[in-house]
XYZ file of C-alpha atoms in Angstrom:
127
model
C -67.574 -75.543 -26.015
C -64.719 -75.631 -28.003
C -63.548 -79.420 -28.932
C -58.899 -79.447 -30.355
C -58.381 -82.626 -32.751
C -54.852 -83.355 -33.475
C -53.793 -85.629 -36.589
C -49.806 -86.243 -37.593
C -47.964 -88.581 -35.263
C -45.911 -91.572 -35.928
C -42.905 -93.589 -35.808
C -40.033 -92.135 -37.567
C -36.529 -92.912 -37.037
C -34.083 -90.231 -36.235
C -33.653 -87.297 -38.033
C -36.375 -87.760 -40.303
C -39.141 -85.148 -39.943
C -43.168 -85.626 -38.882
C -46.035 -82.676 -39.227
C -48.380 -82.895 -36.652
C -52.150 -80.664 -36.579
C -54.726 -79.627 -34.808
C -58.345 -78.427 -36.380
C -60.811 -76.752 -33.241
C -63.964 -77.020 -34.010
C -65.414 -73.885 -33.082
C -63.973 -70.240 -32.702
C -62.050 -69.338 -30.133
C -61.847 -66.072 -29.031
C -60.159 -62.843 -31.276
C -57.008 -62.504 -29.607
C -56.088 -66.671 -27.981
C -52.418 -68.255 -27.551
C -52.527 -72.461 -29.348
C -49.944 -74.490 -29.344
C -48.352 -77.936 -28.209
C -46.892 -79.519 -25.299
C -45.928 -83.010 -25.123
C -45.287 -85.846 -22.639
C -42.876 -89.128 -22.127
C -43.417 -91.472 -19.883
C -42.536 -90.711 -15.735
C -41.847 -86.920 -17.004
C -44.076 -84.364 -16.822
C -45.600 -82.328 -19.539
C -43.709 -80.014 -21.415
C -44.341 -76.289 -23.687
C -42.874 -77.126 -27.124
C -44.245 -74.607 -30.004
C -46.871 -71.966 -29.166
C -48.264 -69.353 -32.004
C -50.496 -66.606 -31.167
C -53.839 -64.415 -32.985
C -50.599 -61.925 -33.868
C -48.338 -64.836 -35.362
C -45.914 -64.683 -32.328
C -44.564 -67.882 -31.913
C -42.334 -69.142 -29.270
C -40.897 -72.500 -28.619
C -38.828 -74.499 -26.468
C -35.150 -74.789 -26.484
C -34.549 -77.893 -27.006
C -36.847 -77.685 -29.773
C -35.317 -74.061 -31.993
C -34.541 -74.859 -34.960
C -36.431 -78.038 -35.880
C -39.289 -77.382 -35.086
C -42.162 -74.953 -36.965
C -45.891 -73.782 -35.693
C -47.517 -72.486 -38.225
C -51.515 -71.939 -38.520
C -54.070 -70.582 -41.018
C -56.313 -68.601 -38.147
C -59.069 -69.182 -40.441
C -59.872 -72.861 -40.927
C -58.617 -72.409 -36.606
C -56.130 -74.813 -37.369
C -52.201 -75.423 -36.456
C -49.006 -77.233 -37.260
C -46.347 -78.201 -36.072
C -43.811 -79.655 -38.383
C -40.819 -81.462 -37.141
C -37.292 -81.538 -38.607
C -34.331 -83.446 -37.140
C -36.394 -85.722 -35.179
C -34.148 -87.055 -31.887
C -35.105 -90.286 -29.790
C -35.105 -87.645 -26.907
C -38.439 -85.576 -29.085
C -40.842 -89.236 -28.655
C -43.796 -88.637 -26.387
C -47.434 -88.250 -26.300
C -47.755 -84.636 -27.652
C -51.182 -82.308 -27.056
C -52.795 -79.133 -28.530
C -53.929 -77.170 -27.004
C -55.952 -73.843 -26.681
C -56.890 -70.569 -24.764
C -59.200 -67.452 -25.447
C -57.051 -64.535 -23.674
C -57.518 -60.372 -23.111
C -53.494 -59.410 -24.759
C -52.718 -60.694 -27.790
C -50.359 -62.915 -26.834
C -49.080 -65.735 -25.401
C -47.753 -65.527 -21.720
C -43.951 -66.023 -20.935
C -43.716 -69.813 -20.311
C -46.846 -70.615 -20.740
C -48.060 -73.385 -19.126
C -50.638 -76.049 -18.920
C -53.508 -74.134 -16.599
C -52.763 -71.897 -18.565
C -54.975 -73.317 -21.882
C -58.612 -74.067 -21.534
C -59.106 -76.494 -24.264
C -57.171 -79.639 -24.762
C -57.102 -82.045 -27.252
C -56.403 -86.019 -26.000
C -52.896 -86.547 -27.818
C -51.376 -88.012 -30.594
C -47.500 -90.831 -30.209
C -44.406 -89.416 -32.073
C -41.825 -91.762 -31.592
C -39.163 -91.612 -32.696
C -35.939 -94.791 -33.077
C -32.219 -94.258 -32.942
């Protein structure tokens, strides 16, 4: 069983930066999709950023240009650098991963697509 453990998160002012990390406890699969979802109170969980085993990335329109996802595949870790944070970025951020038949993430990654989840880390941005 693969466990995902998030790190980072915290509270910053608008315009600030944070870095989230996600470490997998074991090898997932030779081809995979890993990334981040977030969920604000009263809202559905939404995809934020994803990376696959070939380093292809996907971003939500709301974070494109501000967030950068990267990975160290040898260490089974994925990182999310978040810059120019806004109050609307406030949410619980969850790391997720799935082994895939093909090399890529789905066109629009959704929670049911993923087998492994972290417990979440809170990001709070104040205005």
